[in-house]
Coordinates of C-alpha atoms (C1' of nucleotides) in Angstrom, one line a residue:
Chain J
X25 CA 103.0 117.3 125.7
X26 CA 106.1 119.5 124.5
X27 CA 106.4 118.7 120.5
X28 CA 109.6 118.3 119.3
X29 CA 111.5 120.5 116.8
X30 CA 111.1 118.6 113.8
X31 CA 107.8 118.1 114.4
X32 CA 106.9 121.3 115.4
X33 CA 108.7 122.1 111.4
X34 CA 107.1 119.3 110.2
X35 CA 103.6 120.3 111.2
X36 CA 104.2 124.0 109.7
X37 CA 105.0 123.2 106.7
X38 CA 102.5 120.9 106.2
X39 CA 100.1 123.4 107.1
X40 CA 101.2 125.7 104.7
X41 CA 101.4 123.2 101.6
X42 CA 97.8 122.3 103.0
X43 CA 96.9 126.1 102.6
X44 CA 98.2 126.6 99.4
X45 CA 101.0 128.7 100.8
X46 CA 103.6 126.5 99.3
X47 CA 101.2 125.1 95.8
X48 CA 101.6 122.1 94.1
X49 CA 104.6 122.1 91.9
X50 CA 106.5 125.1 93.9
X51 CA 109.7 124.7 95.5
X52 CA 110.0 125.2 99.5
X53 CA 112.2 127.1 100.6
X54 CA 115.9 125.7 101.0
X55 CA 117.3 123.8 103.8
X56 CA 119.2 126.4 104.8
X57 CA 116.5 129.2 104.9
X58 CA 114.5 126.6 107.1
X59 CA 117.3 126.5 109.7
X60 CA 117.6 130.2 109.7
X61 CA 114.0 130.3 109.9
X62 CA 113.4 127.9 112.5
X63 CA 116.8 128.2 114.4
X64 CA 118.1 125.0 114.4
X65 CA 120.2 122.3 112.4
X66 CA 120.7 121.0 109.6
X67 CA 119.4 117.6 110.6
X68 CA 116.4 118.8 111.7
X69 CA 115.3 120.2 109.3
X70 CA 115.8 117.0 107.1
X71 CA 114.2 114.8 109.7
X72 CA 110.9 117.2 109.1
X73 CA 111.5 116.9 105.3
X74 CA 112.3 113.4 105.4
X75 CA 108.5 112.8 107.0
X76 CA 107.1 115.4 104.4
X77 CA 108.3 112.9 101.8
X78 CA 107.1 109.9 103.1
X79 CA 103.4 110.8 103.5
X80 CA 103.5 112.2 99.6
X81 CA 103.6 115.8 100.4
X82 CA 106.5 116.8 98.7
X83 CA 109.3 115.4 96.5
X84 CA 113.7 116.3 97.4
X85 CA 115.0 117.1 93.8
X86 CA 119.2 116.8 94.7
X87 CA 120.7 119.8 93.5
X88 CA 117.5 121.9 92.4
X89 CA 115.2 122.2 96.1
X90 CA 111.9 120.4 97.7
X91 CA 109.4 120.3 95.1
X92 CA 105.3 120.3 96.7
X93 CA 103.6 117.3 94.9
X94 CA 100.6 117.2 96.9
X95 CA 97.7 118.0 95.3
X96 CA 94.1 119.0 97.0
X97 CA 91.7 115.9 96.7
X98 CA 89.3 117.0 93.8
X99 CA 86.3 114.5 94.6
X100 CA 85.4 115.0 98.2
X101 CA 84.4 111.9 99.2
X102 CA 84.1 109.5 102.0
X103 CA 87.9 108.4 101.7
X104 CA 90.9 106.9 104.4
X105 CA 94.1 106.2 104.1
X106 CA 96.1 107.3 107.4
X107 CA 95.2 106.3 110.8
X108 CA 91.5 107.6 111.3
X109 CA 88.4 106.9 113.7
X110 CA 84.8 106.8 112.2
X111 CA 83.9 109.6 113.9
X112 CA 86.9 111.9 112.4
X113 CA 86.1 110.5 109.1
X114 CA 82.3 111.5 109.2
X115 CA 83.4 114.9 111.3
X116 CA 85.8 115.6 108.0
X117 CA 82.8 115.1 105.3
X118 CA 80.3 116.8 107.5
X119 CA 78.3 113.9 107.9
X120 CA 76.2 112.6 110.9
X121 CA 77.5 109.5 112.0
X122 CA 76.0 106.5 113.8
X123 CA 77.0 103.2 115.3
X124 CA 74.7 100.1 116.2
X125 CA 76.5 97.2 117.7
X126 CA 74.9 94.2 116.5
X127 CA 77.2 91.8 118.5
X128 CA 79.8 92.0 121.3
X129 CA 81.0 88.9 123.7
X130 CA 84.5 87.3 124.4
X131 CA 85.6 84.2 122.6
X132 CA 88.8 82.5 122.5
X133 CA 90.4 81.9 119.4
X134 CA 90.3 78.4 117.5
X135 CA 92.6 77.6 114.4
X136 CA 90.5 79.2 111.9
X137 CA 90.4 82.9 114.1
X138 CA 93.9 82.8 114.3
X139 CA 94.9 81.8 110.8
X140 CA 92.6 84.9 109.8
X141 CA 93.5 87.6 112.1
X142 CA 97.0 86.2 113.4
X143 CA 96.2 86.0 116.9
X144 CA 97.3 82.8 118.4
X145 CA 95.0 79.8 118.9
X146 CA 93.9 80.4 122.4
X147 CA 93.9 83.8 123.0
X148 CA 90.7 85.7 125.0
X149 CA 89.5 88.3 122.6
X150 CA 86.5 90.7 122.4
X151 CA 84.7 89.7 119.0
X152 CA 82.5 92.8 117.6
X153 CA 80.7 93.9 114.9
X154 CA 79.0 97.1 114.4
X155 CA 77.0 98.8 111.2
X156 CA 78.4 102.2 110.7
X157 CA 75.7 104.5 109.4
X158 CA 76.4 108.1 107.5
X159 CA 73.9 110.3 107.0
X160 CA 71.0 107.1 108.1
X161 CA 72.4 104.8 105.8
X162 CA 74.1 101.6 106.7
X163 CA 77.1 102.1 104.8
X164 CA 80.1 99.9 106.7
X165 CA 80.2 96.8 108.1
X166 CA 82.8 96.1 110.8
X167 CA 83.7 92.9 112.2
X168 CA 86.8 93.8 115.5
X169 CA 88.8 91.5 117.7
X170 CA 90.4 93.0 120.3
X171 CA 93.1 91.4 122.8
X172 CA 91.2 91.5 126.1
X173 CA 94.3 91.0 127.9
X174 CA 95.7 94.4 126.4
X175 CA 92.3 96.4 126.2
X176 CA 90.3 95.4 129.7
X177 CA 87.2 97.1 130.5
X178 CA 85.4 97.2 127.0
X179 CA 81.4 97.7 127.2
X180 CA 78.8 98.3 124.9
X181 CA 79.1 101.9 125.6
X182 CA 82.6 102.4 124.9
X183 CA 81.7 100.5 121.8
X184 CA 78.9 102.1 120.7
X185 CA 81.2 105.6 120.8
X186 CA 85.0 105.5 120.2
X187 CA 87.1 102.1 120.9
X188 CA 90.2 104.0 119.9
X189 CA 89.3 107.3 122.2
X190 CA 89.0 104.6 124.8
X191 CA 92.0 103.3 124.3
X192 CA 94.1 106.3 123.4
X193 CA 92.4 108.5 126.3
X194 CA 91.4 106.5 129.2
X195 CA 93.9 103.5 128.9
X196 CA 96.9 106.1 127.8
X197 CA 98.1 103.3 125.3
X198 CA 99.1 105.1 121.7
X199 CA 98.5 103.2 118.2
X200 CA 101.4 103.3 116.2
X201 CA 101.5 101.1 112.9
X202 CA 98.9 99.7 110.9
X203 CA 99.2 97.2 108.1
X204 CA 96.1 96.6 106.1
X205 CA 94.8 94.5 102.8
X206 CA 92.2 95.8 100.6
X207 CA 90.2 93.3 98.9
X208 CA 87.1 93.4 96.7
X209 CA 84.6 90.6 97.9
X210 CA 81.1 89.1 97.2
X211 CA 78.4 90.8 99.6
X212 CA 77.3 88.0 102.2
X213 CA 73.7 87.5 103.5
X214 CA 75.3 89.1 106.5
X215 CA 76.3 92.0 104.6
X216 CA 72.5 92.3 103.0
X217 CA 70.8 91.7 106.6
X218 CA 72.9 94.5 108.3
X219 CA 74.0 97.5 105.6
X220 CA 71.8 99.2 102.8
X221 CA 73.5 97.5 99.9
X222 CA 71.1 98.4 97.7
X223 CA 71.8 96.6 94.5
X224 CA 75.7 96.1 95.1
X225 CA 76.5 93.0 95.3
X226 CA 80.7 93.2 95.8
X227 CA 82.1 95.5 99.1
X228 CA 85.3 97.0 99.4
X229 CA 87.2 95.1 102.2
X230 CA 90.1 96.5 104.6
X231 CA 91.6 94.0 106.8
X232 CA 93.8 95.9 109.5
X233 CA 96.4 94.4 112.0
X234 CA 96.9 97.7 114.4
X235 CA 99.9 97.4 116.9
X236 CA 100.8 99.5 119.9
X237 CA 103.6 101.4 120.7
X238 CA 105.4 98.1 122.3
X239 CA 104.9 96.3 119.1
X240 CA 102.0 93.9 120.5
X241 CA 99.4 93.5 117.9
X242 CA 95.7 93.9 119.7
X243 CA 93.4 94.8 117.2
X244 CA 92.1 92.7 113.5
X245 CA 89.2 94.5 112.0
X246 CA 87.6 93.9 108.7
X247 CA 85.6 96.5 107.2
X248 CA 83.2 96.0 104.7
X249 CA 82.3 99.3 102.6
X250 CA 79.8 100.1 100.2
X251 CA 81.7 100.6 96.9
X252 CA 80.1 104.5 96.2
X253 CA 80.7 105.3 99.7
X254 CA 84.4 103.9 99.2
X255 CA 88.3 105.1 98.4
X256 CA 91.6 104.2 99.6
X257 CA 94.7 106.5 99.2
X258 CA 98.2 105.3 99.5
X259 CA 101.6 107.0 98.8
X260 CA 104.6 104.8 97.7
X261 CA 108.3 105.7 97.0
X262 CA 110.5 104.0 95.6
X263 CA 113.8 102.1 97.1
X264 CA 116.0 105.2 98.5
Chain T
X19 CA 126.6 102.5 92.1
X20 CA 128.1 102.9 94.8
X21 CA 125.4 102.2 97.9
X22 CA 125.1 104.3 101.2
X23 CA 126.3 103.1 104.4
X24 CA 122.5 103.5 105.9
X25 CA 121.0 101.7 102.8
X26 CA 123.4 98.4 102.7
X27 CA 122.8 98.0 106.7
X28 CA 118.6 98.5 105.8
X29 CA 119.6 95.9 103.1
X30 CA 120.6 93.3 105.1
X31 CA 118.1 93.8 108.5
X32 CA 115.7 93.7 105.8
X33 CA 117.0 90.4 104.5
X34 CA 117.6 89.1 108.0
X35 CA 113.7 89.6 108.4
X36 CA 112.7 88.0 105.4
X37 CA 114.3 85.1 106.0
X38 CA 113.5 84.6 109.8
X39 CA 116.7 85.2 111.2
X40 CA 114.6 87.8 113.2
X41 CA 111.2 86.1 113.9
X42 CA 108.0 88.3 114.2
X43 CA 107.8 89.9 117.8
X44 CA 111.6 89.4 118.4
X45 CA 114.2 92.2 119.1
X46 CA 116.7 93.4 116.7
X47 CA 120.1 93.3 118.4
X48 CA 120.5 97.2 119.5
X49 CA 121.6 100.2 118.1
X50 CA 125.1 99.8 120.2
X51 CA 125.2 96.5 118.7
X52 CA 125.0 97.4 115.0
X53 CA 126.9 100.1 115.6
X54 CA 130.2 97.8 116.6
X55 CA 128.4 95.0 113.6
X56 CA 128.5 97.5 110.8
X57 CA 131.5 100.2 112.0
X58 CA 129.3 103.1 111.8
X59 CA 127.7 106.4 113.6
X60 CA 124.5 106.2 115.8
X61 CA 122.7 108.4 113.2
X62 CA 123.7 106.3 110.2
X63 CA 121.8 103.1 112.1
X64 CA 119.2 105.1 112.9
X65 CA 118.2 106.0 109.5
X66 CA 118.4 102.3 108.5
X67 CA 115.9 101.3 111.3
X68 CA 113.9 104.4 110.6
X69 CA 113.2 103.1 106.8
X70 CA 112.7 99.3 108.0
X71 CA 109.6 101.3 110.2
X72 CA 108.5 102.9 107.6
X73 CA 107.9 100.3 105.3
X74 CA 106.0 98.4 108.2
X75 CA 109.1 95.8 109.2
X76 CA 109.9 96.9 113.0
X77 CA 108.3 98.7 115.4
X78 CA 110.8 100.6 118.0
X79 CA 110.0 100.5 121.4
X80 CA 111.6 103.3 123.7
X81 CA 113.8 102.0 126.1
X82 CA 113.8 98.4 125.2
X83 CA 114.7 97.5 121.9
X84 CA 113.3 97.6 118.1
X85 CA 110.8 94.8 117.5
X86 CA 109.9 92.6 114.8
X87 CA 106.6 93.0 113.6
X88 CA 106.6 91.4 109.6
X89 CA 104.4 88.1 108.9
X90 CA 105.1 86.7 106.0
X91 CA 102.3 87.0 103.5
X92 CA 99.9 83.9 104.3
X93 CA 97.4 83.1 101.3
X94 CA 100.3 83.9 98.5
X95 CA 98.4 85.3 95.4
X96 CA 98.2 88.5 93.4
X97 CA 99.2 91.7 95.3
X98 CA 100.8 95.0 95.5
X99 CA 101.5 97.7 97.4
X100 CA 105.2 98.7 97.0
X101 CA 106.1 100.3 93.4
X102 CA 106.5 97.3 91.0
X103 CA 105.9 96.6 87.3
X104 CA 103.3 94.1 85.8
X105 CA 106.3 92.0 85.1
X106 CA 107.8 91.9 88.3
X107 CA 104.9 90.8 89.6
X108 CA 104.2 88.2 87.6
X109 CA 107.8 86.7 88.0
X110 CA 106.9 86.5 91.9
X111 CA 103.6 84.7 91.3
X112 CA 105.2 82.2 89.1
X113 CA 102.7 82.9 86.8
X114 CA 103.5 84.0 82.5
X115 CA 102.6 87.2 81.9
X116 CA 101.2 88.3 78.9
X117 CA 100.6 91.9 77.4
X118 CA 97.8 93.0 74.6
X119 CA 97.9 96.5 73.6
X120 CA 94.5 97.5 72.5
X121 CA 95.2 101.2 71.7
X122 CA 98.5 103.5 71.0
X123 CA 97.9 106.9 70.2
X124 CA 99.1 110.3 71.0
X125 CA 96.4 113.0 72.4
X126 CA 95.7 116.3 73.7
X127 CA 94.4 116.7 76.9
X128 CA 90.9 118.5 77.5
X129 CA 89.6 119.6 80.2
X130 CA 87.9 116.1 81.2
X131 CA 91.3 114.1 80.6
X132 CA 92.8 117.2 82.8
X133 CA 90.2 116.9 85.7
X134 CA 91.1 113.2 85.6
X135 CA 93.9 112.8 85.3
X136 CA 95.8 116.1 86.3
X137 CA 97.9 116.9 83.5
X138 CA 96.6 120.9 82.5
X139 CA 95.0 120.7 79.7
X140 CA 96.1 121.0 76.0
X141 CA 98.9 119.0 77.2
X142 CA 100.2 116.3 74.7
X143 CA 100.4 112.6 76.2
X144 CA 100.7 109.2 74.8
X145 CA 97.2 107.5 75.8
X146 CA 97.5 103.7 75.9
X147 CA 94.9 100.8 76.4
X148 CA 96.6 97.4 77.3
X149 CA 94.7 93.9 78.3
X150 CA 97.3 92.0 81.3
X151 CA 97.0 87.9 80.9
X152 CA 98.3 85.5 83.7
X153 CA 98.4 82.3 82.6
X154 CA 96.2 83.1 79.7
X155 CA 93.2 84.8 81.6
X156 CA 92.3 88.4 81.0
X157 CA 92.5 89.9 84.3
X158 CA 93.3 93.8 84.1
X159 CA 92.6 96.5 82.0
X160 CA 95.3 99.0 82.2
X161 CA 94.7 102.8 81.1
X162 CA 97.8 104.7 80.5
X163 CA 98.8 108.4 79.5
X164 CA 102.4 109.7 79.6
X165 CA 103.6 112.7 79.1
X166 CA 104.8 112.8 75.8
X167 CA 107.4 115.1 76.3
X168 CA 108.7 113.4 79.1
X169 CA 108.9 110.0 77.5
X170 CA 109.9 110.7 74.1
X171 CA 109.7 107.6 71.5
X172 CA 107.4 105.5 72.6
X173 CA 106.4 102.4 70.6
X174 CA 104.2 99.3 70.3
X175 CA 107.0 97.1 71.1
X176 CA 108.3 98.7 74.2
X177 CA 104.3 99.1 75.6
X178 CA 104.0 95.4 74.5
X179 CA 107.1 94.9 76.8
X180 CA 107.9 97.5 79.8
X181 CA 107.1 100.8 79.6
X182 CA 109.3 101.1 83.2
X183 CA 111.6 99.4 81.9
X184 CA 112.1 101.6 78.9
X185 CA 111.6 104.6 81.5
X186 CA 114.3 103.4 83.6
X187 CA 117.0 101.3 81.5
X188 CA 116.8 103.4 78.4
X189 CA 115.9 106.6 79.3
X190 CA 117.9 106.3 82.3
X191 CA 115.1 108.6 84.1
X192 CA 114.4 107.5 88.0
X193 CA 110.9 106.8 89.1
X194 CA 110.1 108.1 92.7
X195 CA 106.7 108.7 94.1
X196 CA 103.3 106.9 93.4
X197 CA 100.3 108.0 94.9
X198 CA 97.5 106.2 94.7
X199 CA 93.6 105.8 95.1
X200 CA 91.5 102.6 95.0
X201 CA 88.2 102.4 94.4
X202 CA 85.4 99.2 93.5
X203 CA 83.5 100.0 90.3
X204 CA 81.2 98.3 88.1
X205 CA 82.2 97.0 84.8
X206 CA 81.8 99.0 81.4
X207 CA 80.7 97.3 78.0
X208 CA 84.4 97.7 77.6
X209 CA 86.0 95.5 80.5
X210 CA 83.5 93.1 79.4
X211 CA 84.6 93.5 75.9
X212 CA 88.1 92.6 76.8
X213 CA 88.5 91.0 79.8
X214 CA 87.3 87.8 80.8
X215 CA 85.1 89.1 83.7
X216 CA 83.6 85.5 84.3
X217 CA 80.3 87.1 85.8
X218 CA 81.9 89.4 88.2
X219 CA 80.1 93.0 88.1
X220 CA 82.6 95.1 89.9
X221 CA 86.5 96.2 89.2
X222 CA 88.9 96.8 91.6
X223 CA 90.3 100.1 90.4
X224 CA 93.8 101.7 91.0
X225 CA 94.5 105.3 89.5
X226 CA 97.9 106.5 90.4
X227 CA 99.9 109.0 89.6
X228 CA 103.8 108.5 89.0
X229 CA 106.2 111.2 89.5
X230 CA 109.9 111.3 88.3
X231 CA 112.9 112.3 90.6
X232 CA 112.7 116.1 89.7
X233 CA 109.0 115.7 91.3
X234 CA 107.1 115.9 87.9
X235 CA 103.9 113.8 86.8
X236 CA 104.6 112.0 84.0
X237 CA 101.9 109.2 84.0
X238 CA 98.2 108.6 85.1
X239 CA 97.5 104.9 84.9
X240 CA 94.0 103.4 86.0
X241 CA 94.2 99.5 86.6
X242 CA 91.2 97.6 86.3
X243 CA 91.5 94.3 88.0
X244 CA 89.0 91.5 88.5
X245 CA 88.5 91.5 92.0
X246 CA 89.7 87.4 92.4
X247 CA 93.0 88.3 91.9
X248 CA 93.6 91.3 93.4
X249 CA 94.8 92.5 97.1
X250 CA 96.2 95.7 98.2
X251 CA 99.0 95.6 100.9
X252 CA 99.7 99.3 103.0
X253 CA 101.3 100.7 105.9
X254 CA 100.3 103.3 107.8
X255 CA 102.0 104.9 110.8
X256 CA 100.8 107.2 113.2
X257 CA 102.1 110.8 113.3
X258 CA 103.8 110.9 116.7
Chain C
dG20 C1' 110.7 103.2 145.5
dC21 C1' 115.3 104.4 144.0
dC22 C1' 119.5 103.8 141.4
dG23 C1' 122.1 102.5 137.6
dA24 C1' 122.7 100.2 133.2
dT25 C1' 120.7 99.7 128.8
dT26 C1' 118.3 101.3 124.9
dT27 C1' 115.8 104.4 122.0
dG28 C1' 114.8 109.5 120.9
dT29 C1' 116.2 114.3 119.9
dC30 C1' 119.5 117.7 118.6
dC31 C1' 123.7 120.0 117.5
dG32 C1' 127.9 121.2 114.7
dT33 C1' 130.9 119.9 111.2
dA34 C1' 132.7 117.8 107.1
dT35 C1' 132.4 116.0 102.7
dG36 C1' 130.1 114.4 98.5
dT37 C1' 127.3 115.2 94.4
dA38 C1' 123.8 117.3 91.4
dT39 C1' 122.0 121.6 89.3
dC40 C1' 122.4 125.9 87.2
Chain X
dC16 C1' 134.1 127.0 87.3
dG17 C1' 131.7 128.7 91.2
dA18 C1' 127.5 129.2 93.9
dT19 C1' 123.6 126.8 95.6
dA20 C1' 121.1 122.9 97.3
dC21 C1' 120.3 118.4 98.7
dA22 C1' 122.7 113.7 100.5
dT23 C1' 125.5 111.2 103.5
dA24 C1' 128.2 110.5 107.6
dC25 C1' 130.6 111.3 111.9
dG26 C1' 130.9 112.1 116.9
dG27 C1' 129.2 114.0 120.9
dA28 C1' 125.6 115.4 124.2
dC29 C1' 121.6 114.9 126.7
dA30 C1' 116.7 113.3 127.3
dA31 C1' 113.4 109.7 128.3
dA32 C1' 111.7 105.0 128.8
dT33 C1' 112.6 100.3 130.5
dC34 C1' 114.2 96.9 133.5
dG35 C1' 116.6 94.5 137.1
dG36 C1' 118.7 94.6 141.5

DNA sequence: GCCGATTTGTCCGTATGTATC
DNA sequence: CGATACATACGGACAAATCGG
């Protein structure tokens, strides 16, 4: 897989804010040192900058240069807020992670499935849910339904380790945009038979529709997260 | 204020979605199209239908078309996710806002303020404690510190008010970036003290820090929001 | 399976506008 | 005012994916 050009820029400077090469509050070099740098033109270069802005990295000041506003996350702590597996997450923090799947069968959505996850009434879907354990502890509680028309082949197995290497490596399909809702609810008897609440009686929920590269949606998950295991970042820009 | 070409045609797409003139899971009419619609250059559409992506509204597909993939909101209540004021928010909800401001007072920042919030410390800042109503119920607790030398003249009545709107209408100063973290945390004596917590133990809680168009912090805000009326909308799109 | 039309994706070079210093 | 730096826009070229005949 050949990157392309802007990426390629994209990826290097990104590294070298990430490395403190370029430190929070500096200036990168201009757009025109970039294309001398990197050989190429002018729009280029902005299409790598352009991306650099949008995931909070760094912040185009008209007139003056690229200032770096990313900062190096002080409190190290289980946290998501791109696109991320389980298992990156817990290879990120160092921790040993674990998957039980408590329940997986096909089911064909009624009114009330589809009104929740916006698949239409009708539809053959894979129903799971799982108990994500760091470190021993039952931490997450995740409830998926897949598309079984778009994601054939699921087993326990596949479950059990990666969905999303699944899908990514041995059906070729790429995961492109995910739109998700964070709410703050009341722990369940569900949620005290399965995780290790102990004593926390609200979990932090993310509710995720993820669409493939043809803009089908075949995933809704909700995760259910111990609140001291639990934080969400998010970048926003304004307008422009 | 004059708009850009790419920015009036990302206007109206936008508005097209919104108001179903392009269902979910249609096709926008192509790039070819819109470039004949809007008498422009391949590159200026492109960056229209790159920021509709970004902000989660379309998915392009290569080789077939750019796809609709917005839902309108279902279950209508109190969200956010994009950059908007206390106000603004209210306004959508249909709901009357009310502000209480509980402190006003200018500090230093020490080092715990500093590891906080991220303004070095010794800096001096404008520390503000205000109680949001909707429809007469206590609902957040908002913790603000500016950066007094960036927001000169600061008073009750304008933090009673709009402190954005102060920022941006009087000031004239241009608010870019917010990034953001969420957490769930269990109420203080204090959020009990002033807000009407109604037996809920646990906060949803936003930090964010704001950042002006020459890329400088200028506010750490921590929102404390009983969890009933509180969702979190994001988008997140893989790399490529 | 191949070809050609359509459509999105990448890249270039140039020109002009506008903000900062 | 001039030099520098980011912002917008144009037009052209070619690559890559999709789809129908």
């Amino acid at each position: 897989m050949v990157r392309a050009i802007y990426d390629s820029i994209y990826q290097r400077l990104r590294q070298d804010i990430l490395n403190g090469t370029y430190p929070y509050q500096s200036l990168l070099p201009s757009e025109n040192t970039l294309i001398k740098t990197f050989s190429c033109a002018h729009n280029t270069v902005r299409k790598a900058l352009a991306l650099l802005t949008a995931q909070g990295f760094v912040q185009p000041i008209h007139g003056k240069g690229v200032r770096v506003i990313y900062q190096p996350p002080q409190k190290t702590l289980f946290t998501l807020g791109g696109i991320e597996t389980f298992k990156e997450t817990a290879r990120r923090n160092h921790l040993k992670a674990q998957t039980d799947v408590v329940t997986f069968k096909t089911i064909r959505s009624d009114d009330a499935i589809a009104e929740q996850t916006g698949f239409p009434a009708g539809t053959e879907l894979y129903y799971i849910e799982r108990i994500r354990r760091l470190d021993g502890k039952a931490l997450i509680f995740d409830k998926n339904y897949f598309l079984a028309s778009i994601i054939p082949g699921l087993t326990t197995a596949i479950v059990k380790n990666s969905v999303y290497e699944y899908i990514e490596k041995t059906l070729g399909m790429r995961i492109t945009t995910s739109k998700r809702t964070l709410t703050v609810e009341r722990t369940t008897p569900k949620d005290e038979r399965y995780l290790d609440v102990e004593g926390y009686d609200f979990l932090a929920v993310v509710s995720s529709q993820t669409f493939n590269s043809d803009g089908i949606m075949f995933e809704y998950t909700q995760s259910r997260h111990r609140p001291d295991y639990f934080a969400f970042h998010s970048t926003a820009i304004r307008g422009k």
